[in-house]
Structures are given as C-alpha cells and as structure tokens.
Amino acid sequence: MASQTQLGFIDIDIQHSDRDGKSNTNTVPARDNVAGEEEGIHSEGDVVISESDDEWYQNIEDDENEGDNESNLDYANEEERNDGSESDQLDESYDQIVNVNSNEEIYIDRVMRGKIFERAADGRVQLEKRLLFLDVNEFREALQDYTIQEGFEIQRIKNEKARVTARCAINGCTWRIHASPTPDGVSYKIKTYNPDHNCIRTTRNSNANSIWIAKRLQSKLVADPEMSYYSMKAELLEKYGLESANNMQLYRVKRRVKEENQGNHAKSYDKLPAWAKLARVTNPRSVVKMEVDARMSANPLFKRFFVCFDAMKKGFVRGCRPWFGIDGCHLKGTYGGVLLSVVAIDGNKGMFPIAFAVVEVECMDNWKFFLRLLYESLASVREWKDHPLTIMSDMQKV
C-alpha cells in the first residue's frame, strides 16, 4: 500500500501491466470498501468506483434536507464526492495555480486547479463551480454581493472557516452552493453549485446591511455629507434594485462613512497625549496642557485641555491692541463638552485667536484653569508688560 496523503482520502494500489508484462503501481484516491471484481468495479478517469459506491453517491445527491442538525459525516462525504470527481480532464481554460514535479503532488495540483475569481468591469459577480478565492472572507463577500445583485435571500446552513454551505431561503428553490478550503488551507473553492432558481426576485434583502450600503454610497456621502435619506433610497433603488428597511439603517450608514472619513470620536481622545507632545516639539515654547482624572489608572478619563501656540501669544503681544474677548460654546459631538476661547482684534480689525480650551462644563473652576494658563502664556513673551487690558466677556454684550 502507498503512503496516505493529508487530504482526507484513502489511497489504494491499482496494478497496470505494460507490454513487457511488468507491473506498475500507481496511487489514486478512492473510497473505502472497494472489494474487487465481484462488486463490479469500473473506473472514471483516475478514480476507481464500485457499483455500491454509485448507489451511495446517488443517495447522497437525493438527500437535500440539510437542517441545523447536519452532521460532520455529511460534510465529509460531500467533500470526498466533490474532490474525487475532479479528474485531470479539466477544461484547458482553467488557470493552474501550483506547479509541481513529484508524483505525490500531482493530485494536489489537480485539486488546486480552477478559475480565479474576478469581478466584471461593471462590478457584477458571476459564480460557477471550481471558482477559486483568496480566502473565506473574499468568498463570503462575493456571495453577499451576488445574492443582492440577483435579488434573493439565502439560508446559511454552514458558515465556518472550514466550510460555507448556503441555499435559497425560499422553500422548494433548488439554488445551492458549497465551498471549502483547498489543500493549502487558505484559498477557497466552490465544490458544489446549482445556479437554478424557481423563485421570484425581491427588492428587500437582509444581506444589504449598513456596512454593505456604506461601501456603495461612500463616494456620494463624502461629496455630500448632508445627503438626504430620500436621495439615498433613490440611489439604492436605481443602481442596486434595493429598498432600504428604514431610516435608522441609513443613519448608521451616514455615521459609519463619517467616521471613516473624519475619524472616530473615542479614538481621537486616545490620540490627545501624542498630539500634545508633537505640538510642543514642532512649536517650541507653546503651552499645551491636558488634565485627566487619574483615579482610574488603567484608563484615565479626559477632564480638560488647553492650547496656546507660541505664534498666537507673540502675535497678540506684538501686533494687537490690548483688548480681547472671552466666551464659551457647547460642543455638539458625541461626548459634548464646552469650548472656551479668547480672541483679539489685529491691526486690520480682524479676529485674532489667542488660545482655546476644551472643558467638561462651563463653571468657575474651569474658567480659573483657562485664565491662569492664559496669563502664564502671555507673561512668557519677552515684550509683555503688565499694561492694563480691556477684557470683554459674554456677559457684557451690547
């Protein structure tokens, strides 16, 4: 007996006689319980199949009831059936992925052979048997796009890294697909595929989730962040034949695109310490202060943040009249807060910002924090003198 491969197949020895009467032994994949001539052994390509095996294959093909209790034995049988039926008589149009020399790897090369998946020029997806994908994620994405493109729902019987099996969600429809990894354990291949449908197209599809819609409408939403829900629905219906479920889904789409384009609020807070350090390095003598609540040492909470660049304070001392106004406004972001700012008037009667701060609330403690750091920043300028200043607050508006 020849050594067994690692592909989950059983090897048997087939004796061939040449013209000199010598016997040659070749190893080919076959199924268990292949007895001999009394069982009616016949060959198909390089695979030896008995009549009992033919009957076993037919029983498996007739059994389409794959509920949630589908066993691993059924999956193994399907894998053996599909892999065993792929002989070296493949279409010459298929791409050969691996080049090998040894006899043992020739069979592996046959299994790896197939047509590499590529989208059409217009982005459409076409599925067929023996189609190869880079990994399971690419196959899942192609399957999702295909179901939305063709307008039907699917039921995922198995959706694992080791196998993906799905069928049309409409009872009685014969559409079905099964894919699993190739012997390299990474790339994916469609092993079984029945493209026939006997159901009607639908304009609502649960596979068109907010992530999928965000990818399709990203360019539109980046160009027009205020795009209305009505325009988004019209775009989906015209281009993809889809009716969005509700406005909440479209709201999540807009939020996701905005985060990808402008950044995430929570992650921005994590970057503040690095930003403060970089600001002091690139702008020497600038004042950048951040206070946090250190009671939670593992994950300190943001409290307040003050910024006064060196050019801003020198510009006020050297080129502006001794007057500035202070005010605060509420931030409308995810986490809220208050923006405190101080602004002066330059020689051209234009607004000249001096410093700003982000605090939790507008209270006495935060105003003292802001004005104290503002005074320290201005006092650090060499030309600064304790001349009288006129300060205007938001309580002194005319």
Coordinates of C-alpha atoms in Angstrom, one line a residue:
M1 CA 0.0 0.0 0.0
A2 CA 1.2 3.5 -0.8
S3 CA 1.5 6.1 2.0
Q4 CA -1.6 8.0 2.7
T5 CA -1.9 11.7 1.8
Q6 CA -3.1 14.5 4.2
L7 CA -6.1 15.4 2.1
G8 CA -8.6 13.2 3.9
F9 CA -8.7 10.5 1.1
I10 CA -7.9 6.8 1.2
D11 CA -5.2 5.5 -1.1
I12 CA -5.4 2.1 -2.9
D13 CA -3.0 0.5 -5.3
I14 CA -4.1 -0.1 -8.9
Q15 CA -2.0 -2.6 -10.8
H16 CA -1.2 -1.9 -14.5
S17 CA 0.8 -4.2 -16.8
D18 CA 2.9 -2.8 -19.5
R19 CA 3.8 -4.6 -22.7
D20 CA 6.7 -6.4 -21.1
G21 CA 4.5 -7.9 -18.5
K22 CA 5.9 -5.8 -15.8
S23 CA 3.6 -4.5 -13.1
N24 CA 3.5 -0.8 -12.2
T25 CA 1.8 0.6 -9.1
N26 CA 0.1 3.9 -9.1
T27 CA -1.6 5.5 -6.1
V28 CA -5.0 7.1 -6.7
P29 CA -7.7 8.4 -4.4
A30 CA -10.7 6.2 -3.9
R31 CA -13.4 5.4 -1.4
D32 CA -13.5 2.7 1.3
N33 CA -14.8 -0.8 0.9
V34 CA -13.7 -1.3 -2.7
A35 CA -13.6 -5.0 -2.8
G36 CA -12.9 -6.4 -6.2
E37 CA -14.4 -7.6 -9.4
E38 CA -17.4 -9.2 -7.6
E39 CA -18.6 -5.7 -6.8
G40 CA -18.4 -4.5 -10.3
I41 CA -15.5 -2.2 -10.2
H42 CA -15.2 0.3 -13.0
S43 CA -13.0 3.4 -13.5
E44 CA -13.8 7.0 -14.2
G45 CA -10.6 8.9 -15.1
D46 CA -8.1 8.2 -12.4
V47 CA -10.8 7.2 -9.8
V48 CA -11.9 3.7 -9.2
I49 CA -15.6 3.4 -8.2
S50 CA -17.7 0.3 -7.5
E51 CA -21.4 -0.2 -8.2
S52 CA -22.1 0.0 -4.5
D53 CA -20.3 3.4 -4.5
D54 CA -22.5 4.6 -7.4
E55 CA -25.6 3.8 -5.3
W56 CA -24.1 5.6 -2.3
Y57 CA -23.4 8.7 -4.4
Q58 CA -27.0 8.7 -5.7
N59 CA -28.4 8.5 -2.2
I60 CA -26.3 11.5 -1.1
E61 CA -27.4 13.6 -4.1
D62 CA -31.1 12.8 -3.4
D63 CA -30.8 13.9 0.2
E64 CA -31.2 17.7 0.1
N65 CA -32.7 18.1 3.6
E66 CA -29.8 19.8 5.3
G67 CA -31.3 21.3 8.5
D68 CA -29.5 22.6 11.6
N69 CA -28.7 19.0 12.6
E70 CA -26.5 18.4 9.6
S71 CA -23.7 16.1 10.8
N72 CA -19.9 16.3 10.1
L73 CA -20.2 13.0 8.4
D74 CA -22.4 14.5 5.7
Y75 CA -19.9 17.3 5.1
A76 CA -17.0 14.8 4.9
N77 CA -19.0 12.7 2.3
E78 CA -19.7 15.8 0.3
E79 CA -16.0 16.9 0.3
E80 CA -14.9 13.4 -0.8
R81 CA -17.5 13.3 -3.6
N82 CA -16.6 16.7 -5.0
D83 CA -12.8 16.3 -4.7
G84 CA -12.9 12.8 -6.0
S85 CA -14.9 13.8 -9.1
E86 CA -12.2 16.3 -10.2
S87 CA -10.0 14.4 -12.5
D88 CA -7.2 15.6 -14.6
Q89 CA -9.5 16.1 -17.6
L90 CA -10.3 19.7 -16.6
D91 CA -11.0 22.4 -19.1
E92 CA -7.9 23.9 -20.5
S93 CA -9.3 27.4 -19.8
Y94 CA -8.7 26.9 -16.1
D95 CA -5.7 28.5 -14.5
Q96 CA -3.1 26.2 -12.9
I97 CA -2.3 27.7 -9.6
V98 CA 0.6 25.5 -8.5
N99 CA 3.4 23.9 -10.5
V100 CA 4.7 20.6 -9.0
N101 CA 7.1 17.9 -10.1
S102 CA 6.7 15.0 -7.7
N103 CA 4.1 12.3 -8.3
E104 CA 2.5 12.8 -4.9
E105 CA 1.8 16.4 -5.5
I106 CA 0.2 15.9 -8.9
Y107 CA -3.1 15.1 -7.4
I108 CA -2.9 18.1 -5.0
D109 CA -2.3 20.3 -8.1
R110 CA -5.5 19.0 -9.7
V111 CA -7.5 19.9 -6.7
M112 CA -5.9 23.4 -6.7
R113 CA -6.8 24.0 -10.3
G114 CA -9.7 26.2 -11.1
K115 CA -10.8 29.6 -12.5
I116 CA -9.6 32.6 -10.4
F117 CA -12.4 34.8 -9.2
E118 CA -12.6 38.2 -10.8
R119 CA -15.4 40.8 -10.9
A120 CA -16.7 42.0 -14.2
A121 CA -15.9 45.5 -15.4
D122 CA -19.2 46.8 -14.0
G123 CA -18.6 45.2 -10.6
R124 CA -21.0 42.3 -11.2
V125 CA -20.3 38.9 -9.7
Q126 CA -20.6 35.6 -11.6
L127 CA -20.3 32.3 -9.6
E128 CA -19.5 28.9 -11.0
K129 CA -18.2 25.5 -9.9
R130 CA -14.4 25.3 -9.3
L131 CA -14.1 29.0 -8.8
L132 CA -11.1 29.9 -6.6
F133 CA -11.0 32.7 -4.0
L134 CA -8.1 34.0 -2.0
D135 CA -9.7 33.1 1.4
V136 CA -13.0 32.6 3.1
N137 CA -13.6 36.3 3.5
E138 CA -13.4 37.0 -0.2
F139 CA -15.8 34.2 -0.9
R140 CA -18.3 35.5 1.7
E141 CA -18.1 39.0 0.3
A142 CA -18.7 37.7 -3.3
L143 CA -21.6 35.6 -2.1
Q144 CA -23.2 38.6 -0.3
D145 CA -22.8 40.7 -3.4
Y146 CA -24.2 38.0 -5.7
T147 CA -27.3 37.5 -3.6
I148 CA -28.0 41.2 -3.5
Q149 CA -27.3 41.5 -7.2
E150 CA -29.7 38.7 -8.1
G151 CA -32.3 39.7 -5.6
F152 CA -32.8 36.7 -3.4
E153 CA -32.3 35.7 0.3
I154 CA -30.1 32.8 1.3
Q155 CA -30.1 30.4 4.3
R156 CA -26.6 29.7 5.6
I157 CA -26.5 26.1 6.6
K158 CA -22.8 26.2 7.5
N159 CA -20.8 29.4 7.8
E160 CA -17.5 28.4 9.2
K161 CA -13.9 28.9 8.2
A162 CA -13.7 25.2 7.3
R163 CA -16.8 25.3 5.0
V164 CA -19.6 27.6 3.8
T165 CA -22.9 26.0 2.6
A166 CA -25.9 28.0 1.7
R167 CA -29.2 27.6 -0.2
C168 CA -32.0 29.8 -1.3
A169 CA -34.3 30.8 1.6
I170 CA -37.4 30.1 -0.4
N171 CA -38.8 26.6 0.2
G172 CA -38.6 24.5 -2.9
C173 CA -36.0 26.6 -4.7
T174 CA -33.1 24.4 -5.9
W175 CA -30.3 27.1 -5.8
R176 CA -27.5 25.8 -3.6
I177 CA -23.7 26.4 -3.1
H178 CA -21.0 24.7 -1.1
A179 CA -17.4 25.9 -0.8
S180 CA -14.4 24.8 1.4
P181 CA -10.7 25.3 1.6
T182 CA -8.3 23.8 -0.9
P183 CA -5.4 21.6 0.4
D184 CA -3.3 24.8 1.2
G185 CA -5.8 25.6 3.9
V186 CA -6.2 29.2 2.9
S187 CA -7.7 29.6 -0.5
Y188 CA -11.3 28.7 -1.1
K189 CA -13.0 26.8 -3.8
I190 CA -16.6 26.3 -4.9
K191 CA -17.1 22.5 -4.8
T192 CA -20.9 22.2 -5.4
Y193 CA -23.0 24.8 -7.2
N194 CA -26.6 24.7 -8.5
P195 CA -27.4 28.1 -10.1
D196 CA -31.0 27.3 -11.0
H197 CA -33.8 29.4 -9.4
N198 CA -37.6 28.8 -9.3
C199 CA -38.4 31.8 -7.1
I200 CA -39.0 35.5 -7.8
R201 CA -36.8 38.5 -7.3
T202 CA -37.2 40.6 -4.2
T203 CA -36.3 44.3 -3.6
R204 CA -35.7 43.8 0.2
N205 CA -32.6 41.9 1.2
S206 CA -31.2 41.3 4.7
N207 CA -27.7 40.9 3.3
A208 CA -27.7 44.6 2.3
N209 CA -26.7 45.7 5.8
S210 CA -25.4 49.1 6.8
I211 CA -21.8 48.0 6.2
W212 CA -22.6 47.0 2.6
I213 CA -24.6 50.1 1.9
A214 CA -21.9 52.3 3.4
K215 CA -19.3 50.9 0.9
R216 CA -21.6 51.6 -2.0
L217 CA -22.6 55.1 -1.0
Q218 CA -19.3 56.2 0.4
S219 CA -18.3 58.4 -2.5
K220 CA -21.7 60.1 -2.6
L221 CA -21.7 60.7 1.1
V222 CA -18.2 62.1 1.2
A223 CA -19.1 64.6 -1.6
D224 CA -22.4 65.4 0.1
P225 CA -22.4 64.7 3.9
E226 CA -25.9 66.1 4.2
M227 CA -27.4 63.7 1.6
S228 CA -31.0 63.1 2.5
Y229 CA -32.5 59.8 3.3
Y230 CA -34.8 60.1 0.3
S231 CA -31.8 60.6 -2.1
M232 CA -30.0 57.6 -0.5
K233 CA -33.1 55.4 -1.0
A234 CA -33.4 56.6 -4.6
E235 CA -29.8 55.8 -5.3
L236 CA -30.1 52.2 -3.9
L237 CA -33.3 51.5 -5.8
E238 CA -32.0 52.8 -9.1
K239 CA -28.5 51.3 -9.0
Y240 CA -29.0 48.1 -7.0
G241 CA -32.7 47.5 -7.1
L242 CA -32.9 47.7 -3.3
E243 CA -35.4 49.2 -0.9
S244 CA -33.8 50.2 2.4
A245 CA -35.5 48.8 5.5
N246 CA -35.8 52.1 7.5
N247 CA -34.2 55.5 8.2
M248 CA -32.3 54.1 11.2
Q249 CA -30.2 51.9 8.9
L250 CA -29.4 54.8 6.7
Y251 CA -28.5 56.9 9.8
R252 CA -25.9 54.2 10.7
V253 CA -24.6 54.3 7.1
K254 CA -24.0 58.0 7.3
R255 CA -22.4 57.7 10.7
R256 CA -20.1 54.9 9.5
V257 CA -19.0 56.9 6.4
K258 CA -18.4 60.0 8.5
E259 CA -16.2 58.0 11.0
E260 CA -14.2 56.5 8.2
N261 CA -13.7 59.9 6.5
Q262 CA -13.3 62.2 9.6
G263 CA -12.2 59.8 12.3
N264 CA -13.8 58.3 15.4
H265 CA -14.5 60.4 18.5
A266 CA -13.5 57.8 21.0
K267 CA -10.2 57.0 19.2
S268 CA -9.5 60.7 18.9
Y269 CA -9.3 61.1 22.7
D270 CA -6.7 58.3 22.8
K271 CA -4.5 60.3 20.5
L272 CA -4.6 63.5 22.5
P273 CA -1.4 62.8 24.6
A274 CA 0.6 62.0 21.4
W275 CA -0.8 65.1 19.7
A276 CA 0.1 67.3 22.7
K277 CA 3.7 66.0 22.7
L278 CA 4.0 66.5 19.0
A279 CA 2.6 70.1 19.2
R280 CA 5.3 71.0 21.8
V281 CA 8.1 69.5 19.6
T282 CA 7.0 71.2 16.4
N283 CA 6.0 74.5 18.1
P284 CA 8.6 75.3 20.8
R285 CA 7.6 77.5 23.7
S286 CA 3.9 76.7 23.0
V287 CA 1.7 75.9 26.0
V288 CA -0.2 72.6 25.7
K289 CA -1.8 71.3 28.9
M290 CA -4.1 68.3 29.4
E291 CA -5.7 67.2 32.7
V292 CA -7.2 63.7 33.3
D293 CA -9.0 62.0 36.1
A294 CA -6.3 59.6 37.3
R295 CA -8.4 57.8 39.8
M296 CA -8.8 55.1 37.1
S297 CA -5.1 54.5 36.4
A298 CA -5.7 51.8 33.8
N299 CA -8.0 54.0 31.7
P300 CA -7.8 57.7 32.9
L301 CA -10.8 59.9 32.0
F302 CA -10.4 63.1 30.0
K303 CA -11.1 66.3 32.0
R304 CA -9.8 69.4 30.2
F305 CA -7.3 70.5 27.5
F306 CA -5.6 73.9 26.9
V307 CA -3.7 75.1 23.8
C308 CA -1.8 78.4 23.2
F309 CA 0.7 78.3 20.4
D310 CA 3.8 80.4 20.6
A311 CA 2.9 82.3 17.4
M312 CA -0.5 83.1 18.7
K313 CA 0.7 84.7 22.0
K314 CA 3.6 86.6 20.4
G315 CA 1.3 87.9 17.7
F316 CA -1.1 89.3 20.3
V317 CA 1.6 90.9 22.4
R318 CA 3.4 92.4 19.4
G319 CA 0.7 93.3 16.9
C320 CA -2.7 93.6 18.6
R321 CA -4.4 96.3 20.7
P322 CA -4.6 95.5 24.4
W323 CA -8.1 94.0 24.2
F324 CA -9.6 90.6 23.9
G325 CA -12.9 88.8 24.4
I326 CA -13.6 85.5 26.1
D327 CA -16.5 83.2 25.5
G328 CA -17.6 79.6 25.6
C329 CA -19.8 77.4 23.4
H330 CA -21.2 73.9 23.7
L331 CA -19.8 71.2 21.5
K332 CA -22.3 69.1 19.7
G333 CA -20.1 66.0 19.2
T334 CA -20.7 62.5 20.6
Y335 CA -19.3 63.3 24.0
G336 CA -20.3 67.0 24.3
G337 CA -18.2 69.4 26.4
V338 CA -17.6 73.2 26.2
L339 CA -15.1 75.1 24.1
L340 CA -13.6 78.2 25.8
S341 CA -11.8 80.7 23.6
V342 CA -10.1 84.1 23.8
V343 CA -10.0 86.3 20.7
A344 CA -8.3 89.7 20.0
I345 CA -8.5 92.3 17.2
D346 CA -5.5 92.8 15.0
G347 CA -4.3 95.9 13.1
N348 CA -6.7 95.2 10.2
K349 CA -9.6 94.9 12.6
G350 CA -9.8 91.2 12.0
M351 CA -10.3 88.5 14.6
F352 CA -7.1 87.1 16.0
P353 CA -7.3 83.8 18.1
I354 CA -5.0 83.7 21.1
A355 CA -5.9 80.4 23.0
F356 CA -8.6 77.8 23.4
A357 CA -9.6 75.1 25.8
V358 CA -11.9 72.1 25.9
V359 CA -13.5 71.5 29.3
E360 CA -16.3 69.4 30.7
V361 CA -18.7 72.2 31.7
E362 CA -18.6 76.0 31.9
C363 CA -18.0 76.6 35.6
M364 CA -15.8 78.8 37.9
D365 CA -13.1 76.1 38.3
N366 CA -12.7 75.7 34.5
W367 CA -12.6 79.4 33.9
K368 CA -9.9 79.8 36.5
F369 CA -8.0 77.0 34.8
F370 CA -8.3 78.7 31.4
L371 CA -7.4 82.3 32.6
R372 CA -4.5 81.2 34.7
L373 CA -2.8 79.3 31.8
L374 CA -3.6 82.2 29.5
Y375 CA -1.8 84.7 31.8
E376 CA 1.2 82.4 32.1
S377 CA 1.4 82.0 28.4
L378 CA 1.3 85.8 27.7
A379 CA 3.7 86.5 30.6
S380 CA 6.3 84.3 28.9
V381 CA 6.6 86.7 26.0
R382 CA 9.6 88.9 26.4
E383 CA 7.8 92.1 25.2
W384 CA 4.9 91.5 27.6
K385 CA 4.4 94.3 30.2
D386 CA 1.7 94.5 32.8
H387 CA -0.2 97.1 30.8
P388 CA -3.9 97.4 31.5
L389 CA -6.0 95.1 29.4
T390 CA -9.6 95.5 28.4
I391 CA -11.4 92.2 28.7
M392 CA -14.9 91.6 27.3
S393 CA -16.9 88.6 28.4
D394 CA -20.2 87.1 27.1
M395 CA -22.0 88.9 29.9
Q396 CA -21.0 92.4 28.5
K397 CA -22.6 92.2 25.0
V398 CA -24.3 95.3 23.8

